[in-house]
Coordinates of C-alpha atoms (C1' of nucleotides) in Angstrom, one line a residue:
Chain A
X951 CA -43.7 -3.7 -13.8
X952 CA -44.3 -3.6 -10.1
X953 CA -43.5 -7.3 -10.0
X954 CA -40.0 -6.5 -10.9
X955 CA -39.8 -4.4 -7.7
X956 CA -41.3 -7.2 -5.7
X957 CA -38.8 -9.7 -7.1
X958 CA -35.9 -7.3 -6.4
X959 CA -37.2 -6.8 -2.9
X960 CA -37.2 -10.6 -2.3
X961 CA -33.6 -10.8 -3.7
X962 CA -32.5 -8.1 -1.4
X963 CA -34.1 -9.9 1.5
X964 CA -32.4 -13.1 0.6
X965 CA -29.1 -11.3 0.5
X966 CA -29.7 -10.0 4.0
X967 CA -30.8 -13.4 5.2
X968 CA -27.5 -14.9 4.0
X969 CA -25.6 -12.3 6.1
X970 CA -27.8 -12.7 9.1
X971 CA -27.6 -16.5 8.9
X972 CA -23.9 -16.3 8.8
X973 CA -23.7 -14.2 12.0
X974 CA -26.2 -16.5 13.7
X975 CA -24.1 -19.5 12.9
X976 CA -21.0 -17.7 14.1
X977 CA -22.8 -16.8 17.4
X978 CA -24.0 -20.4 17.9
X979 CA -20.9 -22.4 16.8
X980 CA -18.1 -19.9 16.0
X981 CA -16.8 -18.7 12.7
X982 CA -14.8 -21.9 12.1
X983 CA -18.1 -23.8 12.0
X984 CA -19.5 -21.5 9.2
X985 CA -20.2 -23.4 6.0
X986 CA -22.1 -22.6 2.8
X987 CA -24.3 -25.6 3.4
X988 CA -25.3 -24.5 6.9
X989 CA -26.1 -21.0 5.6
X990 CA -28.2 -22.6 2.9
X991 CA -30.0 -24.7 5.5
X992 CA -30.8 -21.6 7.5
X993 CA -32.2 -19.6 4.6
X994 CA -34.1 -22.7 3.4
X995 CA -32.3 -23.0 0.1
X996 CA -29.5 -25.2 -1.3
X997 CA -25.9 -24.1 -1.2
X998 CA -25.4 -23.1 -4.9
X999 CA -28.1 -20.4 -4.5
X1000 CA -25.7 -18.4 -2.3
X1001 CA -23.3 -18.0 -5.2
X1002 CA -25.9 -15.9 -7.0
X1003 CA -25.6 -13.3 -4.1
X1004 CA -21.9 -13.6 -3.2
X1005 CA -19.0 -14.6 -5.3
X1006 CA -17.8 -17.0 -2.6
X1007 CA -17.6 -17.6 1.1
X1008 CA -14.9 -15.0 1.6
X1009 CA -17.1 -12.4 -0.1
X1010 CA -19.7 -12.9 2.7
X1011 CA -17.1 -12.3 5.4
X1012 CA -15.8 -9.3 3.5
X1013 CA -19.3 -7.8 3.3
X1014 CA -19.8 -8.4 7.0
X1015 CA -16.5 -6.7 7.7
X1016 CA -17.6 -3.7 5.6
X1017 CA -20.9 -3.5 7.6
X1018 CA -19.0 -3.8 10.8
X1019 CA -16.8 -0.8 10.0
X1020 CA -19.8 1.1 9.0
X1021 CA -21.6 0.4 12.3
X1022 CA -18.4 1.1 14.2
X1023 CA -17.9 4.4 12.4
X1024 CA -21.4 5.6 13.3
X1025 CA -21.1 4.6 17.0
X1026 CA -17.8 6.5 17.2
X1027 CA -19.2 9.6 15.6
X1028 CA -22.1 9.6 18.1
X1029 CA -19.8 9.2 21.0
X1030 CA -17.6 12.0 19.7
X1031 CA -20.5 14.4 19.3
X1032 CA -21.5 14.1 22.9
X1033 CA -18.5 16.1 24.0
X1034 CA -16.6 19.2 23.0
X1035 CA -13.3 18.8 24.9
X1036 CA -11.0 16.9 22.5
X1037 CA -9.6 14.6 25.2
X1038 CA -13.1 13.7 26.3
X1039 CA -14.1 13.1 22.7
X1040 CA -11.1 10.8 22.2
X1041 CA -11.8 8.8 25.3
X1042 CA -15.4 8.5 24.3
X1043 CA -14.5 7.3 20.8
X1044 CA -12.2 4.6 22.2
X1045 CA -14.8 3.5 24.6
X1046 CA -17.3 3.2 21.8
X1047 CA -14.7 1.1 19.9
X1048 CA -14.4 -1.0 23.0
X1049 CA -18.1 -1.4 23.5
X1050 CA -18.7 -2.2 19.9
X1051 CA -16.1 -5.0 20.1
X1052 CA -18.1 -6.8 22.8
X1053 CA -21.6 -5.8 21.7
X1054 CA -20.9 -7.1 18.2
X1055 CA -18.3 -9.7 19.2
X1056 CA -18.7 -11.8 16.0
X1057 CA -18.4 -8.7 13.8
X1058 CA -15.3 -7.6 15.6
X1059 CA -13.8 -11.1 15.3
X1060 CA -14.3 -11.2 11.5
X1061 CA -13.1 -7.6 11.2
X1062 CA -9.8 -8.1 13.1
X1063 CA -9.3 -11.8 12.7
X1064 CA -9.5 -12.6 16.4
X1065 CA -10.0 -16.4 16.3
X1066 CA -10.9 -18.1 19.5
X1067 CA -10.2 -21.6 18.3
X1068 CA -6.9 -23.2 19.0
X1069 CA -6.0 -21.5 22.2
X1070 CA -8.7 -23.2 24.2
X1071 CA -6.3 -25.3 26.1
X1072 CA -6.4 -25.4 29.9
X1073 CA -4.8 -22.3 31.4
X1074 CA -3.4 -24.4 34.2
X1075 CA -0.6 -25.6 31.9
X1076 CA 2.4 -24.6 33.8
X1077 CA 4.7 -24.0 30.8
X1078 CA 2.2 -21.5 29.5
X1079 CA 2.1 -19.6 32.8
X1080 CA 5.9 -19.3 33.1
X1081 CA 6.4 -16.2 30.9
X1082 CA 3.3 -14.6 32.5
X1083 CA 4.6 -15.2 36.0
X1084 CA 8.1 -13.9 35.1
X1085 CA 6.6 -10.6 33.9
X1086 CA 4.2 -10.4 36.8
X1087 CA 6.9 -10.9 39.3
X1088 CA 9.1 -8.2 37.7
X1089 CA 6.3 -5.7 37.5
X1090 CA 5.5 -6.4 41.2
X1091 CA 9.2 -5.7 42.0
X1092 CA 9.2 -2.4 40.3
X1093 CA 6.1 -1.0 41.8
X1094 CA 6.8 0.9 45.0
X1095 CA 5.6 -0.9 48.2
X1096 CA 3.0 1.7 49.0
X1097 CA 1.2 1.1 45.7
X1098 CA 1.8 -2.6 45.5
X1099 CA -1.6 -4.3 45.6
X1100 CA -2.4 -7.4 43.6
X1101 CA -5.0 -5.5 41.6
X1102 CA -2.6 -2.7 40.8
X1103 CA 0.0 -5.2 39.5
X1104 CA -2.7 -7.0 37.5
X1105 CA -3.7 -3.7 35.9
X1106 CA -0.1 -2.9 34.9
X1107 CA 0.5 -6.4 33.7
X1108 CA -2.5 -6.4 31.4
X1109 CA -1.7 -2.9 30.2
X1110 CA 1.8 -4.2 29.2
X1111 CA 0.5 -7.3 27.6
X1112 CA -2.2 -5.5 25.7
X1113 CA 0.0 -2.9 24.1
X1114 CA 2.6 -5.4 23.1
X1115 CA 0.3 -8.0 21.8
X1116 CA -1.8 -5.4 20.2
X1117 CA 1.1 -3.9 18.3
X1118 CA 2.2 -7.3 17.2
X1119 CA -1.3 -8.3 16.0
X1120 CA -1.6 -5.1 14.0
X1121 CA 1.8 -5.6 12.4
X1122 CA 0.9 -9.1 11.4
X1123 CA -2.4 -8.3 9.9
X1124 CA -1.5 -4.9 8.4
X1125 CA 1.6 -5.2 6.4
X1126 CA 1.7 -1.5 5.3
X1127 CA 2.5 -0.2 8.8
X1128 CA 5.5 2.3 8.6
X1129 CA 8.5 0.2 9.3
X1130 CA 10.5 2.3 11.8
X1131 CA 7.5 3.4 13.9
X1132 CA 6.7 0.1 15.6
X1133 CA 9.7 -0.4 17.8
X1134 CA 9.5 3.3 18.7
X1135 CA 5.9 2.9 19.8
X1136 CA 6.8 -0.2 21.7
X1137 CA 9.7 1.5 23.6
X1138 CA 7.6 4.6 24.3
X1139 CA 4.8 2.6 25.6
X1140 CA 7.0 0.5 27.8
X1141 CA 8.9 3.3 29.3
X1142 CA 5.6 5.2 29.7
X1143 CA 3.9 2.5 31.6
X1144 CA 7.0 1.9 33.7
X1145 CA 7.3 5.5 34.7
X1146 CA 3.6 5.5 35.5
X1147 CA 4.0 2.7 37.9
X1148 CA 6.6 4.4 40.1
Chain B
X699 CA 17.4 -55.0 23.3
X700 CA 19.3 -52.2 21.7
X701 CA 16.9 -52.5 18.8
X702 CA 14.2 -51.3 21.1
X703 CA 16.1 -48.1 21.6
X704 CA 16.8 -47.7 17.9
X705 CA 13.0 -48.1 17.2
X706 CA 12.2 -45.6 19.9
X707 CA 14.7 -43.2 18.5
X708 CA 13.1 -43.5 15.0
X709 CA 9.7 -42.9 16.6
X710 CA 10.9 -39.8 18.4
X711 CA 12.4 -38.6 15.1
X712 CA 9.1 -39.1 13.3
X713 CA 7.3 -37.2 16.0
X714 CA 9.7 -34.3 15.6
X715 CA 9.4 -34.5 11.8
X716 CA 5.7 -34.2 12.0
X717 CA 6.0 -31.0 14.1
X718 CA 8.7 -29.6 11.8
X719 CA 6.8 -30.4 8.7
X720 CA 3.8 -28.6 10.2
X721 CA 5.8 -25.4 10.8
X722 CA 7.3 -25.7 7.3
X723 CA 3.9 -25.9 5.7
X724 CA 2.7 -22.9 7.8
X725 CA 5.8 -20.9 6.7
X726 CA 5.2 -21.8 3.0
X727 CA 1.4 -21.5 2.8
X728 CA 0.1 -20.3 6.2
X729 CA -1.6 -22.2 8.9
X730 CA -4.9 -22.4 7.1
X731 CA -3.2 -24.5 4.4
X732 CA -2.0 -27.1 6.9
X733 CA -3.5 -30.5 6.4
X734 CA -2.8 -34.0 7.6
X735 CA -2.2 -35.2 4.1
X736 CA 0.3 -32.5 3.4
X737 CA 2.2 -33.3 6.6
X738 CA 2.1 -37.0 5.6
X739 CA 3.5 -36.1 2.2
X740 CA 6.4 -34.2 3.8
X741 CA 7.4 -37.0 6.2
X742 CA 6.9 -39.6 3.4
X743 CA 4.1 -41.5 5.1
X744 CA 0.3 -41.6 4.7
X745 CA -2.0 -39.6 6.8
X746 CA -3.2 -42.2 9.3
X747 CA 0.3 -42.7 10.5
X748 CA 0.2 -39.3 12.1
X749 CA -2.5 -40.5 14.4
X750 CA -0.1 -42.8 16.1
X751 CA 1.9 -39.8 17.2
X752 CA -0.9 -37.2 17.8
X753 CA -4.5 -37.7 18.8
X754 CA -5.6 -35.3 16.1
X755 CA -4.7 -32.2 14.2
X756 CA -5.4 -29.9 17.1
X757 CA -3.0 -31.9 19.3
X758 CA -0.2 -31.0 16.9
X759 CA -1.0 -27.3 17.2
X760 CA -1.3 -27.7 21.0
X761 CA 2.2 -29.3 21.1
X762 CA 3.6 -26.5 19.0
X763 CA 2.0 -24.0 21.3
X764 CA 3.6 -25.7 24.3
X765 CA 7.0 -25.6 22.6
X766 CA 6.5 -22.0 21.7
X767 CA 5.9 -21.0 25.3
X768 CA 8.9 -23.1 26.3
X769 CA 11.2 -21.3 23.8
X770 CA 9.7 -17.9 24.7
X771 CA 10.3 -18.5 28.4
X772 CA 13.9 -19.3 27.9
X773 CA 14.5 -16.2 25.7
X774 CA 12.9 -14.0 28.3
X775 CA 15.0 -15.5 31.1
X776 CA 18.2 -14.9 29.1
X777 CA 17.2 -11.3 28.4
X778 CA 16.3 -10.7 32.1
X779 CA 19.6 -12.1 33.3
X780 CA 21.6 -9.6 31.3
X781 CA 20.6 -6.8 33.6
X782 CA 20.3 -6.1 37.2
X783 CA 18.1 -3.0 37.3
X784 CA 14.5 -4.2 37.4
X785 CA 13.2 -1.6 34.9
X786 CA 15.9 -2.6 32.4
X787 CA 15.2 -6.2 33.0
X788 CA 11.5 -5.7 32.3
X789 CA 12.2 -3.8 29.1
X790 CA 14.5 -6.5 28.0
X791 CA 11.9 -9.1 28.7
X792 CA 9.3 -7.3 26.6
X793 CA 11.8 -6.8 23.8
X794 CA 12.6 -10.5 23.9
X795 CA 8.8 -11.2 23.7
X796 CA 8.6 -8.9 20.8
X797 CA 11.6 -10.4 19.0
X798 CA 10.4 -13.9 19.5
X799 CA 7.1 -13.0 17.9
X800 CA 8.8 -12.0 14.7
X801 CA 11.6 -14.5 14.7
X802 CA 9.2 -17.3 15.3
X803 CA 6.2 -15.8 13.6
X804 CA 4.4 -19.0 12.9
X805 CA 4.8 -20.2 16.5
X806 CA 3.5 -16.8 17.8
X807 CA 0.6 -17.1 15.4
X808 CA -0.4 -20.5 16.7
X809 CA 0.2 -19.4 20.3
X810 CA -2.0 -16.3 20.1
X811 CA -4.3 -17.1 17.3
X812 CA -3.2 -14.2 15.1
X813 CA -4.6 -15.3 11.7
X814 CA -3.6 -13.3 8.7
X815 CA -6.4 -14.7 6.5
X816 CA -9.6 -12.8 6.1
X817 CA -8.4 -9.2 6.5
X818 CA -6.3 -9.2 3.4
X819 CA -8.7 -6.9 1.6
X820 CA -7.4 -3.7 0.0
X821 CA -6.8 -1.0 2.6
X822 CA -7.9 1.7 0.3
X823 CA -11.5 0.8 1.1
X824 CA -12.8 4.1 2.4
X825 CA -15.3 2.7 4.9
X826 CA -12.5 0.8 6.6
X827 CA -10.4 4.0 6.8
X828 CA -13.1 6.1 8.3
X829 CA -12.8 5.1 12.0
X830 CA -9.0 5.3 11.7
X831 CA -9.1 8.8 10.2
X832 CA -11.5 10.0 12.9
X833 CA -9.1 8.8 15.6
X834 CA -6.1 10.1 13.8
X835 CA -7.6 13.6 13.3
X836 CA -8.6 13.8 17.0
X837 CA -5.2 12.7 18.2
X838 CA -3.6 15.4 15.9
X839 CA -5.9 17.9 17.4
X840 CA -4.9 17.1 21.0
X841 CA -1.2 17.2 20.4
X842 CA 0.3 20.6 20.9
X843 CA 1.5 22.4 17.8
X844 CA 5.2 22.3 18.7
X845 CA 5.1 18.5 18.8
X846 CA 2.7 17.9 16.0
X847 CA 4.6 16.0 13.3
X848 CA 3.0 13.3 11.2
X849 CA 5.3 10.7 12.7
X850 CA 4.5 11.7 16.2
X851 CA 0.8 11.5 15.6
X852 CA 1.3 8.1 13.9
X853 CA 3.2 6.9 16.9
X854 CA 0.5 7.9 19.3
X855 CA -2.2 6.5 17.0
X856 CA -0.6 3.1 16.9
X857 CA 0.0 3.1 20.6
X858 CA -3.7 3.7 21.2
X859 CA -4.8 1.1 18.7
X860 CA -2.4 -1.4 20.1
X861 CA -3.4 -1.2 23.7
X862 CA -7.1 -1.3 22.9
X863 CA -7.0 -4.0 20.3
X864 CA -4.5 -6.0 22.5
X865 CA -6.8 -5.8 25.5
X866 CA -9.7 -6.9 23.4
X867 CA -7.9 -9.8 21.9
X868 CA -6.7 -11.0 25.2
X869 CA -10.2 -10.8 26.6
X870 CA -11.6 -12.8 23.7
X871 CA -9.0 -15.5 23.8
X872 CA -8.6 -15.7 27.6
X873 CA -11.9 -15.9 29.3
X874 CA -10.6 -16.0 32.8
X875 CA -9.4 -12.4 32.9
X876 CA -10.7 -10.7 36.1
X877 CA -13.9 -9.0 35.2
X878 CA -13.5 -5.5 36.7
X879 CA -9.9 -5.0 35.7
X880 CA -10.2 -4.5 31.9
X881 CA -12.1 -1.3 31.7
X882 CA -9.8 0.1 34.4
X883 CA -6.7 -0.9 32.3
X884 CA -8.3 0.7 29.3
X885 CA -9.1 4.0 31.0
X886 CA -5.7 4.1 32.6
X887 CA -4.0 3.5 29.4
X888 CA -6.0 6.0 27.5
X889 CA -5.6 8.8 30.0
X890 CA -1.9 7.8 30.3
X891 CA -1.3 8.1 26.6
X892 CA -3.3 11.3 26.4
X893 CA -1.3 13.0 29.2
X894 CA 1.9 11.8 27.5
X895 CA 0.9 13.6 24.3
X896 CA 0.5 17.0 25.8
Chain C
dT1147 C1' -53.2 -20.3 -26.5
dA1148 C1' -48.7 -22.7 -28.2
dG1149 C1' -44.0 -22.5 -28.3
dC1150 C1' -39.7 -20.5 -26.9
dT1151 C1' -36.8 -18.2 -23.6
dT1152 C1' -35.4 -16.9 -19.3
dT1153 C1' -35.3 -17.5 -14.4
dG1154 C1' -34.9 -20.0 -10.0
dC1155 C1' -33.5 -23.7 -8.0
dT1156 C1' -32.0 -28.5 -7.4
dT1157 C1' -29.2 -32.6 -7.9
dA1158 C1' -24.7 -34.4 -8.8
dA1159 C1' -20.2 -34.1 -9.1
dC1160 C1' -15.0 -32.7 -8.3
dG1161 C1' -11.3 -32.3 -5.4
dG1162 C1' -10.3 -31.2 -0.9
dT1163 C1' -10.6 -31.8 4.4
dG1164 C1' -10.1 -34.7 9.3
dT1165 C1' -10.6 -39.1 10.9
dT1166 C1' -11.4 -44.2 11.4
dA1167 C1' -11.7 -49.3 10.2
dG1168 C1' -9.9 -53.0 7.8
dA1169 C1' -6.6 -55.2 5.1
dT1170 C1' -1.9 -55.9 4.1
dT1171 C1' 2.8 -56.1 4.6
dA1172 C1' 7.0 -56.4 7.4
dT1173 C1' 9.2 -57.5 11.6
dT1174 C1' 9.9 -59.9 15.8
dT1175 C1' 9.4 -63.8 18.7
dA1176 C1' 8.8 -68.8 19.8
Chain D
dT1490 C1' 9.9 -72.2 9.9
dA1491 C1' 5.4 -70.8 12.0
dA1492 C1' 2.8 -67.8 14.8
dA1493 C1' 2.3 -63.3 16.7
dT1494 C1' 2.9 -58.6 16.7
dA1495 C1' 3.9 -54.3 14.8
dA1496 C1' 4.0 -50.9 11.1
dT1497 C1' 1.8 -49.1 7.3
dC1498 C1' -1.4 -48.6 3.6
dT1499 C1' -6.0 -48.5 1.1
dA1500 C1' -10.6 -47.4 1.4
dA1501 C1' -14.2 -45.3 3.2
dC1502 C1' -17.2 -41.8 5.8
dA1503 C1' -18.9 -37.4 6.4
dC1504 C1' -18.0 -33.0 5.7
dC1505 C1' -16.1 -28.8 3.1
dG1506 C1' -16.2 -24.9 -1.1
dT1507 C1' -17.4 -24.7 -5.6
dT1508 C1' -19.1 -25.6 -10.4
dA1509 C1' -21.8 -27.8 -14.2
dA1510 C1' -25.8 -29.8 -15.7
dG1511 C1' -30.6 -30.3 -15.7
dC1512 C1' -35.4 -29.6 -14.4
dA1513 C1' -39.5 -27.0 -13.6
dA1514 C1' -41.9 -22.9 -13.4
dA1515 C1' -42.6 -18.3 -15.1
dG1516 C1' -42.6 -14.8 -18.6
dC1517 C1' -42.6 -13.3 -23.3
dT1518 C1' -43.8 -13.5 -28.1
dA1519 C1' -46.3 -15.0 -32.1

DNA sequence: TAGCTTTGCTTAACGGTGTTAGATTATTTA
DNA sequence: TAAATAATCTAACACCGTTAAGCAAAGCTA
């Protein structure tokens, strides 16, 4: 009867090995290089074995996503409970979110679909820089002279870009976002950042 | 001699057809379903022909990215030139950016790597909602009672999420972002949004 | 212990992918 | 018309996710 337990323990271990092997491959070669056969190689089995533990490749990614949210939730709770002031708590939670994204980069990528693949073209391409420069120049123009350092403009530029691109990403991955709210958030954020620059 | 021109015109046309077929496939089935053989089918050739026009599949995506930036740049210029006040110009440019992203959704996706694939799991998964709920609850707590409607909390929540996720995405796709600036942007944005809620 | 059943795992295959080499057909040039 | 060149296709390679079939070891039953 105890052998049943032993076997179950080995099965659990293999399941964990599959998940760990997947992350390892993602760390070494990126998510796009992940394949069932590579996972099988790493856990020293052949590919069909994996299908006894996961329905298919997507199920592996889904499980990793689940574990990522679990881990993120715990980190945010811990961060929150270090403070009592709500504003401090909120900032700590966002910082925990931020830290998690970079400490567990691969998990964050699979959670939010941040692929690093196709945009790896040289940034010196002038046509790519044109929109950036236009925005940068305009931001510089708005900022009053006494504040106008390159770093300050950079900061405002990245703030702008982040909020807009972030909103867009969210709207593209999450389709159930309340329809009217997005443009309102965008406009609020824009005017908010603008007034903060002055 | 004029036949040379005719042939060149046909070649140019085929090149354009390849790019258009790619976008069409992306619109119909998403970027992940794009394949050389499907493109070939659409332009009524066989797959190896494509390699006379583009080095490989990635080169097609790179060219589409280039054209996307070109188009975006023009739209932003047009938007800017409708105003004279810098703040209005800036807002118009960001709105043009926003509008482009949704009008040319596939181009924006290939430009910024927003994949819609793996995160299509049911949003009712409780472990996925936990971090969201924590943030939502805390935001609600900070907002003074007289402003505290569900829509207002939603707006602030999405603003937060956007700026943070946007910053992260940018940092993951663009590696040349100045190192010190990001956390500063994050903190500024957070405290900015917080003070705007009060 | 002999035979049967279940389990664990492998090999082989299917249809798909990006990509390349070689053969084939059509067109242009001499 | 014959040779040379260009345009295009077929076939193949190595990889992918996934499934079916088979083999070998282990466990169970008589």
